[in-house]
PDB file of C-alpha atoms in Angstrom:
ATOM      1  CA  MET T   1     -25.018 107.462 -51.070  1.00 33.00           C
ATOM      2  CA  VAL T   2     -21.704 109.318 -51.485  1.00 33.00           C
ATOM      3  CA  SER T   3     -21.494 112.107 -48.950  1.00 34.00           C
ATOM      4  CA  HIS T   4     -19.576 114.564 -51.121  1.00 35.00           C
ATOM      5  CA  ALA T   5     -22.148 114.542 -53.941  1.00 35.00           C
ATOM      6  CA  PRO T   6     -24.345 117.646 -54.193  1.00 34.00           C
ATOM      7  CA  TYR T   7     -27.934 116.582 -53.620  1.00 32.00           C
ATOM      8  CA  LEU T   8     -31.383 117.492 -52.391  1.00 33.00           C
ATOM      9  CA  VAL T   9     -33.119 114.941 -50.212  1.00 35.00           C
ATOM     10  CA  VAL T  10     -36.750 114.355 -49.335  1.00 35.00           C
ATOM     11  CA  SER T  11     -37.699 111.667 -46.850  1.00 36.00           C
ATOM     12  CA  ILE T  12     -40.999 110.105 -45.799  1.00 33.00           C
ATOM     13  CA  SER T  13     -41.687 106.986 -43.755  1.00 36.00           C
ATOM     14  CA  PHE T  14     -42.318 103.987 -46.007  1.00 38.00           C
ATOM     15  CA  LEU T  15     -40.932 100.701 -44.707  1.00 39.00           C
ATOM     16  CA  VAL T  16     -39.467  99.767 -41.329  1.00 37.00           C
ATOM     17  CA  GLY T  17     -35.832 100.864 -41.269  1.00 41.00           C
ATOM     18  CA  LEU T  18     -36.073 102.512 -44.700  1.00 44.00           C
ATOM     19  CA  SER T  19     -36.934 105.926 -46.039  1.00 45.00           C
ATOM     20  CA  LEU T  20     -38.230 106.950 -49.430  1.00 46.00           C
ATOM     21  CA  LEU T  21     -36.146 109.745 -50.896  1.00 45.00           C
ATOM     22  CA  LEU T  22     -36.147 111.903 -53.993  1.00 43.00           C
ATOM     23  CA  VAL T  23     -32.536 112.617 -54.909  1.00 43.00           C
ATOM     24  CA  VAL T  24     -31.225 115.158 -57.383  1.00 41.00           C
ATOM     25  CA  HIS T  25     -27.503 115.120 -58.078  1.00 43.00           C
ATOM     26  CA  ALA T  26     -24.827 115.509 -60.684  1.00 45.00           C
ATOM     27  CA  LYS T  27     -24.327 112.902 -63.393  1.00 77.00           C
ATOM     28  CA  ASP T  28     -21.062 111.353 -62.200  1.00 90.00           C
ATOM     29  CA  PHE T  29     -20.554 107.589 -62.438  1.00 97.00           C
ATOM     30  CA  ASN T  30     -18.135 107.732 -59.504  1.00 96.00           C
ATOM     31  CA  GLN T  31     -20.958 108.989 -57.302  1.00 94.00           C
ATOM     32  CA  ASP T  32     -23.809 106.913 -58.730  1.00 94.00           C
ATOM     33  CA  ILE T  33     -22.318 103.579 -59.791  1.00 96.00           C
ATOM     34  CA  ASP T  34     -20.291 100.653 -58.444  1.00 97.00           C
ATOM     35  CA  ILE T  35     -18.459  98.419 -60.918  1.00 98.00           C
ATOM     36  CA  THR T  36     -19.262  95.023 -59.449  1.00 98.00           C
ATOM     37  CA  TRP T  37     -17.577  92.434 -61.635  1.00 98.00           C
ATOM     38  CA  GLY T  38     -15.129  91.951 -64.486  1.00 98.00           C
ATOM     39  CA  ASP T  39     -11.737  92.131 -62.766  1.00 97.00           C
ATOM     40  CA  GLY T  40     -10.835  95.537 -64.189  1.00 97.00           C
ATOM     41  CA  ARG T  41     -12.742  95.189 -67.456  1.00 98.00           C
ATOM     42  CA  GLY T  42     -15.147  97.910 -66.371  1.00 98.00           C
ATOM     43  CA  THR T  43     -13.611 101.391 -66.174  1.00 98.00           C
ATOM     44  CA  ILE T  44     -14.867 104.878 -65.329  1.00 98.00           C
ATOM     45  CA  LEU T  45     -13.125 107.574 -67.363  1.00 97.00           C
ATOM     46  CA  ASN T  46     -13.157 111.307 -68.125  1.00 95.00           C
ATOM     47  CA  ASN T  47     -13.774 112.500 -64.568  1.00 94.00           C
ATOM     48  CA  GLY T  48     -16.720 110.175 -64.117  1.00 96.00           C
ATOM     49  CA  THR T  49     -18.577 111.055 -67.328  1.00 96.00           C
ATOM     50  CA  LEU T  50     -17.834 107.868 -69.307  1.00 97.00           C
ATOM     51  CA  LEU T  51     -18.087 104.198 -68.337  1.00 98.00           C
ATOM     52  CA  ASN T  52     -16.708 101.454 -70.586  1.00 98.00           C
ATOM     53  CA  LEU T  53     -17.461  97.756 -70.215  1.00 98.00           C
ATOM     54  CA  SER T  54     -15.322  95.201 -72.017  1.00 98.00           C
ATOM     55  CA  LEU T  55     -15.671  91.526 -72.821  1.00 98.00           C
ATOM     56  CA  ASP T  56     -12.983  89.023 -73.743  1.00 97.00           C
ATOM     57  CA  GLN T  57     -12.830  85.262 -73.769  1.00 96.00           C
ATOM     58  CA  SER T  58     -12.162  85.162 -70.022  1.00 97.00           C
ATOM     59  CA  SER T  59     -14.902  87.447 -68.734  1.00 98.00           C
ATOM     60  CA  GLY T  60     -17.359  90.238 -69.322  1.00 98.00           C
ATOM     61  CA  SER T  61     -18.053  93.080 -66.887  1.00 98.00           C
ATOM     62  CA  GLY T  62     -20.857  94.905 -65.164  1.00 98.00           C
ATOM     63  CA  PHE T  63     -21.978  97.606 -62.755  1.00 98.00           C
ATOM     64  CA  GLN T  64     -24.911  98.573 -60.551  1.00 98.00           C
ATOM     65  CA  SER T  65     -26.349 101.731 -59.047  1.00 97.00           C
ATOM     66  CA  LYS T  66     -25.421 102.592 -55.481  1.00 95.00           C
ATOM     67  CA  ALA T  67     -29.068 103.437 -54.803  1.00 93.00           C
ATOM     68  CA  GLU T  68     -32.200 101.316 -54.887  1.00 93.00           C
ATOM     69  CA  TYR T  69     -35.376 102.770 -56.376  1.00 93.00           C
ATOM     70  CA  LEU T  70     -39.039 102.202 -55.722  1.00 92.00           C
ATOM     71  CA  TYR T  71     -40.486 103.789 -58.857  1.00 93.00           C
ATOM     72  CA  GLY T  72     -38.661 106.203 -61.074  1.00 93.00           C
ATOM     73  CA  LYS T  73     -37.575 107.227 -64.535  1.00 95.00           C
ATOM     74  CA  VAL T  74     -33.981 106.323 -65.343  1.00 96.00           C
ATOM     75  CA  ASP T  75     -32.062 107.227 -68.490  1.00 97.00           C
ATOM     76  CA  MET T  76     -28.771 106.018 -69.927  1.00 98.00           C
ATOM     77  CA  GLN T  77     -26.921 106.900 -73.108  1.00 98.00           C
ATOM     78  CA  ILE T  78     -25.279 103.824 -74.615  1.00 98.00           C
ATOM     79  CA  LYS T  79     -23.028 103.164 -77.599  1.00 98.00           C
ATOM     80  CA  LEU T  80     -23.055  99.467 -78.411  1.00 98.00           C
ATOM     81  CA  VAL T  81     -20.268  97.118 -79.488  1.00 97.00           C
ATOM     82  CA  PRO T  82     -19.431  97.906 -83.152  1.00 96.00           C
ATOM     83  CA  GLY T  83     -18.605  95.509 -85.972  1.00 95.00           C
ATOM     84  CA  ASN T  84     -19.090  91.780 -85.517  1.00 95.00           C
ATOM     85  CA  SER T  85     -20.845  91.692 -82.136  1.00 96.00           C
ATOM     86  CA  ALA T  86     -22.485  88.273 -82.604  1.00 95.00           C
ATOM     87  CA  GLY T  87     -22.869  86.376 -79.332  1.00 96.00           C
ATOM     88  CA  THR T  88     -22.511  89.455 -77.140  1.00 97.00           C
ATOM     89  CA  VAL T  89     -25.252  90.983 -74.998  1.00 97.00           C
ATOM     90  CA  THR T  90     -25.196  94.527 -73.618  1.00 98.00           C
ATOM     91  CA  THR T  91     -27.764  95.270 -70.912  1.00 98.00           C
ATOM     92  CA  PHE T  92     -29.397  98.175 -69.073  1.00 98.00           C
ATOM     93  CA  TYR T  93     -32.092  97.133 -66.591  1.00 98.00           C
ATOM     94  CA  LEU T  94     -33.749  97.430 -63.195  1.00 98.00           C
ATOM     95  CA  LYS T  95     -33.871  94.424 -60.870  1.00 98.00           C
ATOM     96  CA  SER T  96     -34.805  93.606 -57.272  1.00 96.00           C
ATOM     97  CA  GLN T  97     -33.290  90.881 -55.113  1.00 95.00           C
ATOM     98  CA  GLY T  98     -34.550  87.484 -53.962  1.00 94.00           C
ATOM     99  CA  LEU T  99     -36.155  84.414 -55.496  1.00 95.00           C
ATOM    100  CA  THR T 100     -39.343  86.270 -56.461  1.00 96.00           C
ATOM    101  CA  TRP T 101     -37.646  89.277 -58.002  1.00 97.00           C
ATOM    102  CA  ASP T 102     -39.014  92.008 -60.251  1.00 98.00           C
ATOM    103  CA  GLU T 103     -37.083  93.132 -63.328  1.00 98.00           C
ATOM    104  CA  ILE T 104     -37.426  95.526 -66.269  1.00 98.00           C
ATOM    105  CA  ASP T 105     -34.990  94.754 -69.096  1.00 97.00           C
ATOM    106  CA  PHE T 106     -33.262  96.354 -72.030  1.00 98.00           C
ATOM    107  CA  GLU T 107     -30.972  93.744 -73.636  1.00 98.00           C
ATOM    108  CA  PHE T 108     -29.119  94.416 -76.885  1.00 98.00           C
ATOM    109  CA  LEU T 109     -28.365  91.221 -78.805  1.00 97.00           C
ATOM    110  CA  GLY T 110     -25.290  91.514 -81.004  1.00 96.00           C
ATOM    111  CA  ASN T 111     -25.060  90.361 -84.588  1.00 94.00           C
ATOM    112  CA  VAL T 112     -22.592  89.813 -87.402  1.00 93.00           C
ATOM    113  CA  SER T 113     -21.299  92.876 -89.221  1.00 91.00           C
ATOM    114  CA  GLY T 114     -23.937  94.460 -91.415  1.00 87.00           C
ATOM    115  CA  ASP T 115     -26.903  92.869 -89.633  1.00 92.00           C
ATOM    116  CA  PRO T 116     -28.900  94.917 -87.121  1.00 94.00           C
ATOM    117  CA  TYR T 117     -28.888  94.549 -83.379  1.00 96.00           C
ATOM    118  CA  ILE T 118     -32.049  93.180 -81.809  1.00 97.00           C
ATOM    119  CA  LEU T 119     -33.375  95.133 -78.830  1.00 98.00           C
ATOM    120  CA  HIS T 120     -34.849  92.561 -76.445  1.00 98.00           C
ATOM    121  CA  THR T 121     -37.226  93.764 -73.700  1.00 98.00           C
ATOM    122  CA  ASN T 122     -38.822  91.832 -70.865  1.00 98.00           C
ATOM    123  CA  VAL T 123     -40.752  92.425 -67.646  1.00 98.00           C
ATOM    124  CA  TYR T 124     -40.472  90.071 -64.658  1.00 97.00           C
ATOM    125  CA  THR T 125     -42.894  90.129 -61.747  1.00 96.00           C
ATOM    126  CA  GLN T 126     -42.365  87.945 -58.689  1.00 94.00           C
ATOM    127  CA  GLY T 127     -39.741  85.920 -60.534  1.00 94.00           C
ATOM    128  CA  GLN T 128     -41.923  85.279 -63.588  1.00 93.00           C
ATOM    129  CA  GLY T 129     -40.919  86.677 -66.980  1.00 94.00           C
ATOM    130  CA  ASP T 130     -41.867  85.290 -70.404  1.00 93.00           C
ATOM    131  CA  ARG T 131     -43.026  88.726 -71.582  1.00 97.00           C
ATOM    132  CA  GLU T 132     -40.493  89.335 -74.328  1.00 97.00           C
ATOM    133  CA  GLN T 133     -40.852  91.891 -77.081  1.00 98.00           C
ATOM    134  CA  GLN T 134     -38.058  92.419 -79.593  1.00 98.00           C
ATOM    135  CA  PHE T 135     -37.335  95.285 -81.965  1.00 98.00           C
ATOM    136  CA  TYR T 136     -34.953  96.407 -84.633  1.00 97.00           C
ATOM    137  CA  LEU T 137     -33.753  99.979 -84.220  1.00 97.00           C
ATOM    138  CA  TRP T 138     -34.205 102.720 -86.810  1.00 96.00           C
ATOM    139  CA  PHE T 139     -30.554 103.827 -86.483  1.00 96.00           C
ATOM    140  CA  ASP T 140     -27.079 102.338 -86.049  1.00 96.00           C
ATOM    141  CA  PRO T 141     -26.695 102.007 -82.245  1.00 97.00           C
ATOM    142  CA  THR T 142     -22.924 101.537 -82.578  1.00 97.00           C
ATOM    143  CA  ALA T 143     -22.148 104.780 -84.420  1.00 96.00           C
ATOM    144  CA  GLU T 144     -22.940 107.164 -81.579  1.00 97.00           C
ATOM    145  CA  PHE T 145     -24.650 107.364 -78.201  1.00 97.00           C
ATOM    146  CA  HIS T 146     -28.428 106.997 -77.992  1.00 98.00           C
ATOM    147  CA  ASN T 147     -30.697 107.441 -74.995  1.00 98.00           C
ATOM    148  CA  TYR T 148     -32.597 104.508 -73.442  1.00 98.00           C
ATOM    149  CA  SER T 149     -35.122 105.114 -70.667  1.00 98.00           C
ATOM    150  CA  ILE T 150     -37.351 103.160 -68.310  1.00 98.00           C
ATOM    151  CA  LEU T 151     -40.343 104.812 -66.670  1.00 97.00           C
ATOM    152  CA  TRP T 152     -41.807 102.805 -63.791  1.00 96.00           C
ATOM    153  CA  ASN T 153     -44.660 104.191 -61.724  1.00 95.00           C
ATOM    154  CA  PRO T 154     -47.717 102.697 -59.976  1.00 94.00           C
ATOM    155  CA  SER T 155     -49.768 102.719 -63.188  1.00 96.00           C
ATOM    156  CA  HIS T 156     -47.462 101.529 -65.938  1.00 97.00           C
ATOM    157  CA  ILE T 157     -43.966 100.784 -67.216  1.00 98.00           C
ATOM    158  CA  VAL T 158     -42.821 102.453 -70.438  1.00 98.00           C
ATOM    159  CA  PHE T 159     -39.658 101.713 -72.442  1.00 98.00           C
ATOM    160  CA  TYR T 160     -38.270 104.647 -74.444  1.00 98.00           C
ATOM    161  CA  VAL T 161     -35.589 104.930 -77.136  1.00 98.00           C
ATOM    162  CA  ASP T 162     -34.416 108.492 -77.781  1.00 98.00           C
ATOM    163  CA  GLY T 163     -37.606 109.695 -76.121  1.00 97.00           C
ATOM    164  CA  LYS T 164     -39.863 107.550 -78.301  1.00 98.00           C
ATOM    165  CA  PRO T 165     -42.051 105.022 -76.443  1.00 98.00           C
ATOM    166  CA  ILE T 166     -41.570 101.519 -77.840  1.00 98.00           C
ATOM    167  CA  ARG T 167     -43.433  99.449 -75.244  1.00 98.00           C
ATOM    168  CA  GLU T 168     -45.950  99.895 -72.439  1.00 97.00           C
ATOM    169  CA  PHE T 169     -46.750  97.399 -69.679  1.00 97.00           C
ATOM    170  CA  ARG T 170     -49.821  98.529 -67.758  1.00 96.00           C
ATOM    171  CA  ASN T 171     -50.786  97.757 -64.182  1.00 96.00           C
ATOM    172  CA  LEU T 172     -53.607  95.256 -64.606  1.00 96.00           C
ATOM    173  CA  GLU T 173     -53.658  93.848 -61.083  1.00 96.00           C
ATOM    174  CA  ALA T 174     -57.447  94.102 -61.116  1.00 94.00           C
ATOM    175  CA  MET T 175     -57.386  91.401 -63.811  1.00 94.00           C
ATOM    176  CA  GLY T 176     -54.984  89.178 -61.887  1.00 94.00           C
ATOM    177  CA  VAL T 177     -51.784  90.291 -63.614  1.00 95.00           C
ATOM    178  CA  ALA T 178     -48.917  90.756 -61.150  1.00 96.00           C
ATOM    179  CA  TYR T 179     -47.253  94.183 -61.223  1.00 97.00           C
ATOM    180  CA  PRO T 180     -43.950  95.313 -59.643  1.00 96.00           C
ATOM    181  CA  LYS T 181     -44.868  97.706 -56.850  1.00 94.00           C
ATOM    182  CA  SER T 182     -43.228  96.778 -53.550  1.00 91.00           C
ATOM    183  CA  GLN T 183     -39.674  95.582 -54.219  1.00 94.00           C
ATOM    184  CA  PRO T 184     -37.012  98.283 -54.661  1.00 94.00           C
ATOM    185  CA  MET T 185     -34.737  97.764 -57.654  1.00 96.00           C
ATOM    186  CA  ARG T 186     -31.198  98.746 -58.520  1.00 97.00           C
ATOM    187  CA  MET T 187     -30.095  99.766 -61.987  1.00 98.00           C
ATOM    188  CA  TYR T 188     -27.640  97.390 -63.640  1.00 98.00           C
ATOM    189  CA  GLY T 189     -25.542  97.343 -66.780  1.00 98.00           C
ATOM    190  CA  SER T 190     -23.423  94.562 -68.205  1.00 98.00           C
ATOM    191  CA  LEU T 191     -21.608  93.207 -71.246  1.00 98.00           C
ATOM    192  CA  TRP T 192     -21.350  89.435 -71.430  1.00 97.00           C
ATOM    193  CA  ASN T 193     -21.085  86.438 -73.717  1.00 96.00           C
ATOM    194  CA  ALA T 194     -24.365  84.661 -74.520  1.00 93.00           C
ATOM    195  CA  ASP T 195     -23.522  82.903 -77.755  1.00 93.00           C
ATOM    196  CA  ASP T 196     -25.556  79.895 -76.660  1.00 93.00           C
ATOM    197  CA  TRP T 197     -28.756  81.873 -77.441  1.00 90.00           C
ATOM    198  CA  ALA T 198     -28.224  85.552 -78.288  1.00 89.00           C
ATOM    199  CA  THR T 199     -27.617  85.476 -82.051  1.00 89.00           C
ATOM    200  CA  ARG T 200     -29.993  83.430 -84.198  1.00 87.00           C
ATOM    201  CA  GLY T 201     -30.810  81.219 -81.246  1.00 89.00           C
ATOM    202  CA  GLY T 202     -27.159  80.361 -80.669  1.00 89.00           C
ATOM    203  CA  LEU T 203     -26.349  79.373 -84.243  1.00 91.00           C
ATOM    204  CA  VAL T 204     -23.805  82.203 -84.601  1.00 90.00           C
ATOM    205  CA  LYS T 205     -20.992  82.086 -82.059  1.00 94.00           C
ATOM    206  CA  THR T 206     -18.783  84.854 -80.694  1.00 95.00           C
ATOM    207  CA  ASN T 207     -15.723  85.529 -82.858  1.00 95.00           C
ATOM    208  CA  TRP T 208     -13.102  86.148 -80.189  1.00 96.00           C
ATOM    209  CA  SER T 209     -10.578  87.375 -82.747  1.00 95.00           C
ATOM    210  CA  GLN T 210     -12.731  90.528 -82.925  1.00 94.00           C
ATOM    211  CA  GLY T 211     -12.316  91.183 -79.198  1.00 94.00           C
ATOM    212  CA  PRO T 212     -12.005  92.644 -76.751  1.00 97.00           C
ATOM    213  CA  PHE T 213     -15.536  93.978 -77.251  1.00 98.00           C
ATOM    214  CA  VAL T 214     -16.407  97.349 -75.708  1.00 98.00           C
ATOM    215  CA  ALA T 215     -19.728  99.047 -74.937  1.00 98.00           C
ATOM    216  CA  SER T 216     -19.815 102.611 -73.627  1.00 98.00           C
ATOM    217  CA  PHE T 217     -22.227 104.361 -71.251  1.00 98.00           C
ATOM    218  CA  MET T 218     -22.782 108.071 -70.555  1.00 97.00           C
ATOM    219  CA  ASN T 219     -25.156 110.480 -68.816  1.00 96.00           C
ATOM    220  CA  TYR T 220     -26.899 108.166 -66.398  1.00 97.00           C
ATOM    221  CA  ASN T 221     -29.856 110.140 -65.082  1.00 95.00           C
ATOM    222  CA  SER T 222     -31.573 108.996 -61.897  1.00 92.00           C
ATOM    223  CA  GLU T 223     -32.879 112.440 -61.059  1.00 88.00           C
ATOM    224  CA  ASN T 224     -36.527 111.403 -61.321  1.00 90.00           C
ATOM    225  CA  THR T 225     -36.512 108.484 -58.916  1.00 90.00           C
ATOM    226  CA  CYS T 226     -37.854 107.518 -55.517  1.00 90.00           C
ATOM    227  CA  VAL T 227     -34.789 106.219 -53.711  1.00 86.00           C
ATOM    228  CA  MET T 228     -34.823 103.722 -50.866  1.00 79.00           C
ATOM    229  CA  SER T 229     -32.236 104.617 -48.248  1.00 59.00           C
ATOM    230  CA  SER T 230     -31.337 103.759 -44.661  1.00 48.00           C
ATOM    231  CA  ILE T 231     -30.337 107.354 -43.920  1.00 44.00           C
ATOM    232  CA  ASP T 232     -31.633 108.451 -40.514  1.00 44.00           C
ATOM    233  CA  ASN T 233     -33.921 111.438 -40.944  1.00 47.00           C
ATOM    234  CA  ALA T 234     -32.719 112.932 -37.665  1.00 48.00           C
ATOM    235  CA  THR T 235     -29.158 113.173 -38.952  1.00 45.00           C
ATOM    236  CA  THR T 236     -29.998 114.351 -42.459  1.00 44.00           C
ATOM    237  CA  SER T 237     -29.651 118.092 -42.910  1.00 38.00           C
ATOM    238  CA  SER T 238     -30.989 118.866 -46.353  1.00 36.00           C
ATOM    239  CA  THR T 239     -33.375 121.041 -48.262  1.00 31.00           C
ATOM    240  CA  ILE T 240     -36.936 119.707 -48.088  1.00 28.00           C
ATOM    241  CA  ILE T 241     -38.800 119.261 -51.360  1.00 32.00           C
ATOM    242  CA  THR T 242     -41.968 117.393 -52.275  1.00 36.00           C
ATOM    243  CA  PRO T 243     -41.704 113.612 -51.765  1.00 45.00           C
ATOM    244  CA  CYS T 244     -42.523 110.780 -54.105  1.00 64.00           C
ATOM    245  CA  SER T 245     -45.538 109.434 -52.295  1.00 55.00           C
ATOM    246  CA  PRO T 246     -46.763 105.817 -52.419  1.00 45.00           C
ATOM    247  CA  ASP T 247     -50.335 107.061 -52.827  1.00 45.00           C
ATOM    248  CA  GLY T 248     -49.382 109.076 -55.913  1.00 41.00           C
ATOM    249  CA  SER T 249     -49.805 112.515 -54.357  1.00 42.00           C
ATOM    250  CA  SER T 250     -47.188 115.074 -55.285  1.00 42.00           C
ATOM    251  CA  SER T 251     -47.220 118.801 -55.839  1.00 40.00           C
ATOM    252  CA  SER T 252     -43.827 118.870 -57.518  1.00 47.00           C
ATOM    253  CA  SER T 253     -44.296 119.296 -61.263  1.00 48.00           C
ATOM    254  CA  SER T 254     -41.149 117.349 -62.156  1.00 53.00           C
ATOM    255  CA  THR T 255     -42.115 114.462 -59.874  1.00 55.00           C
ATOM    256  CA  SER T 256     -45.775 114.536 -60.863  1.00 62.00           C
ATOM    257  CA  GLU T 257     -44.954 114.352 -64.560  1.00 82.00           C
ATOM    258  CA  TRP T 258     -43.639 110.808 -64.371  1.00 89.00           C
ATOM    259  CA  PHE T 259     -44.962 109.522 -61.042  1.00 89.00           C
ATOM    260  CA  SER T 260     -48.601 110.467 -61.506  1.00 87.00           C
ATOM    261  CA  GLN T 261     -48.770 109.516 -65.182  1.00 90.00           C
ATOM    262  CA  ARG T 262     -51.679 107.105 -65.707  1.00 91.00           C
ATOM    263  CA  GLY T 263     -51.185 106.429 -69.401  1.00 92.00           C
ATOM    264  CA  MET T 264     -49.767 107.879 -72.577  1.00 94.00           C
ATOM    265  CA  ASP T 265     -51.148 110.887 -74.412  1.00 94.00           C
ATOM    266  CA  SER T 266     -52.336 110.674 -78.032  1.00 96.00           C
ATOM    267  CA  PRO T 267     -49.021 111.727 -79.659  1.00 96.00           C
ATOM    268  CA  SER T 268     -47.136 109.146 -77.581  1.00 96.00           C
ATOM    269  CA  LYS T 269     -49.622 106.413 -78.506  1.00 96.00           C
ATOM    270  CA  LYS T 270     -49.177 107.300 -82.168  1.00 97.00           C
ATOM    271  CA  ILE T 271     -45.393 106.959 -81.890  1.00 97.00           C
ATOM    272  CA  LEU T 272     -45.779 103.675 -80.016  1.00 98.00           C
ATOM    273  CA  ARG T 273     -47.978 102.263 -82.786  1.00 97.00           C
ATOM    274  CA  TRP T 274     -45.485 103.417 -85.433  1.00 97.00           C
ATOM    275  CA  VAL T 275     -42.538 101.760 -83.668  1.00 98.00           C
ATOM    276  CA  GLN T 276     -44.400  98.508 -83.063  1.00 97.00           C
ATOM    277  CA  ARG T 277     -45.766  98.381 -86.607  1.00 97.00           C
ATOM    278  CA  LYS T 278     -42.436  99.109 -88.300  1.00 97.00           C
ATOM    279  CA  PHE T 279     -39.783  97.637 -86.013  1.00 98.00           C
ATOM    280  CA  MET T 280     -41.211  94.929 -83.755  1.00 98.00           C
ATOM    281  CA  VAL T 281     -39.858  91.494 -84.683  1.00 97.00           C
ATOM    282  CA  TYR T 282     -41.221  89.371 -81.812  1.00 97.00           C
ATOM    283  CA  ASN T 283     -44.196  89.774 -79.487  1.00 97.00           C
ATOM    284  CA  TYR T 284     -45.054  87.204 -76.834  1.00 97.00           C
ATOM    285  CA  CYS T 285     -48.684  88.242 -77.113  1.00 96.00           C
ATOM    286  CA  LYS T 286     -48.742  86.880 -80.682  1.00 95.00           C
ATOM    287  CA  ASP T 287     -46.987  83.599 -79.900  1.00 96.00           C
ATOM    288  CA  LYS T 288     -49.898  81.143 -79.765  1.00 95.00           C
ATOM    289  CA  LYS T 289     -47.543  78.215 -80.332  1.00 95.00           C
ATOM    290  CA  ARG T 290     -45.600  79.057 -77.210  1.00 95.00           C
ATOM    291  CA  PHE T 291     -48.752  79.718 -75.193  1.00 94.00           C
ATOM    292  CA  SER T 292     -50.745  76.804 -76.580  1.00 94.00           C
ATOM    293  CA  LYS T 293     -53.065  76.753 -73.570  1.00 93.00           C
ATOM    294  CA  GLY T 294     -53.992  80.378 -74.034  1.00 93.00           C
ATOM    295  CA  LEU T 295     -52.282  83.762 -74.226  1.00 95.00           C
ATOM    296  CA  PRO T 296     -51.490  85.615 -70.981  1.00 94.00           C
ATOM    297  CA  VAL T 297     -54.369  87.633 -69.546  1.00 93.00           C
ATOM    298  CA  GLU T 298     -52.800  90.985 -70.418  1.00 93.00           C
ATOM    299  CA  CYS T 299     -52.671  89.956 -74.074  1.00 93.00           C
ATOM    300  CA  THR T 300     -56.362  89.148 -74.389  1.00 83.00           C
ATOM    301  CA  SER T 301     -58.118  91.646 -72.132  1.00 58.00           C
ATOM    302  CA  LYS T 302     -59.806  94.738 -73.527  1.00 57.00           C
ATOM    303  CA  ASN T 303     -57.443  96.866 -71.459  1.00 49.00           C
ATOM    304  CA  LYS T 304     -54.361  95.052 -72.737  1.00 51.00           C
ATOM    305  CA  ASN T 305     -50.788  96.244 -72.463  1.00 49.00           C
ATOM    306  CA  LYS T 306     -50.617  97.635 -76.004  1.00 48.00           C
ATOM    307  CA  ASN T 307     -48.873  94.340 -76.679  1.00 49.00           C
ATOM    308  CA  THR T 308     -50.912  93.174 -79.650  1.00 42.00           C
ATOM    309  CA  LYS T 309     -49.327  95.431 -82.260  1.00 43.00           C
ATOM    310  CA  SER T 310     -46.843  93.549 -84.369  1.00 40.00           C
ATOM    311  CA  SER T 311     -45.063  93.910 -87.663  1.00 35.00           C
TER     312      SER T 311
END
């Protein structure tokens, strides 16, 4: 955590040597983000309000959050690579460390000029993914910034685009489905070349004459997150507010709104059905050829992940 950033901190005991914090601070990439690779191809501009990632034939670039989160709602405004973006992948995701990692993915698969991007989503638990859903978007994601959000709490994970839910992954541990709940994750973003698979299964390659490719990021919001930190409570002088609690208890209305959410309300479910009916182009829960021995449990149970809607 950067010491000069204005923030409010709440701390409760959670894991040995760690504290669980709720942090509220200004939206400044210099305070929130570390550019971790790309040899100068990632740049923070405009007094910390804009972050550009670039990709050329030598390398892409990427960044990560300074903080690790155990549950939260994170938002990022992104403007994707314009024009012929075939072969490129722009990402915004949460990921833990280790061989049995958890991960919640937004990946934007580029395409040739005039063809739409594909928004690729996935959820990994304990190193196991294979839960892809893909969508077209109902707007041009290269013309201006749009907001992409991940809500992750003990009950479910929800992917949002401009505030519209497009996917829900429910906690179905009672049915034997693993759920990310104990490994803190950082937020990551990247722009990289994946022309071996990203566009039409790798049939369309990156046209390097169109480069360097640039994707832009703004207004990262980690305000509604439970942050893992090694800050010593005894040395932290800060205003006390209601904590994000592992048992789901919270009297803070802003925290409770996302942390204690157990499902989506009727209007949200209606929007989710509309998006999945109109814009979903791949759903792992419909891929019986891929899962020839039987669909995953969450796809077939009565309390399924809302994963059976397809175009």
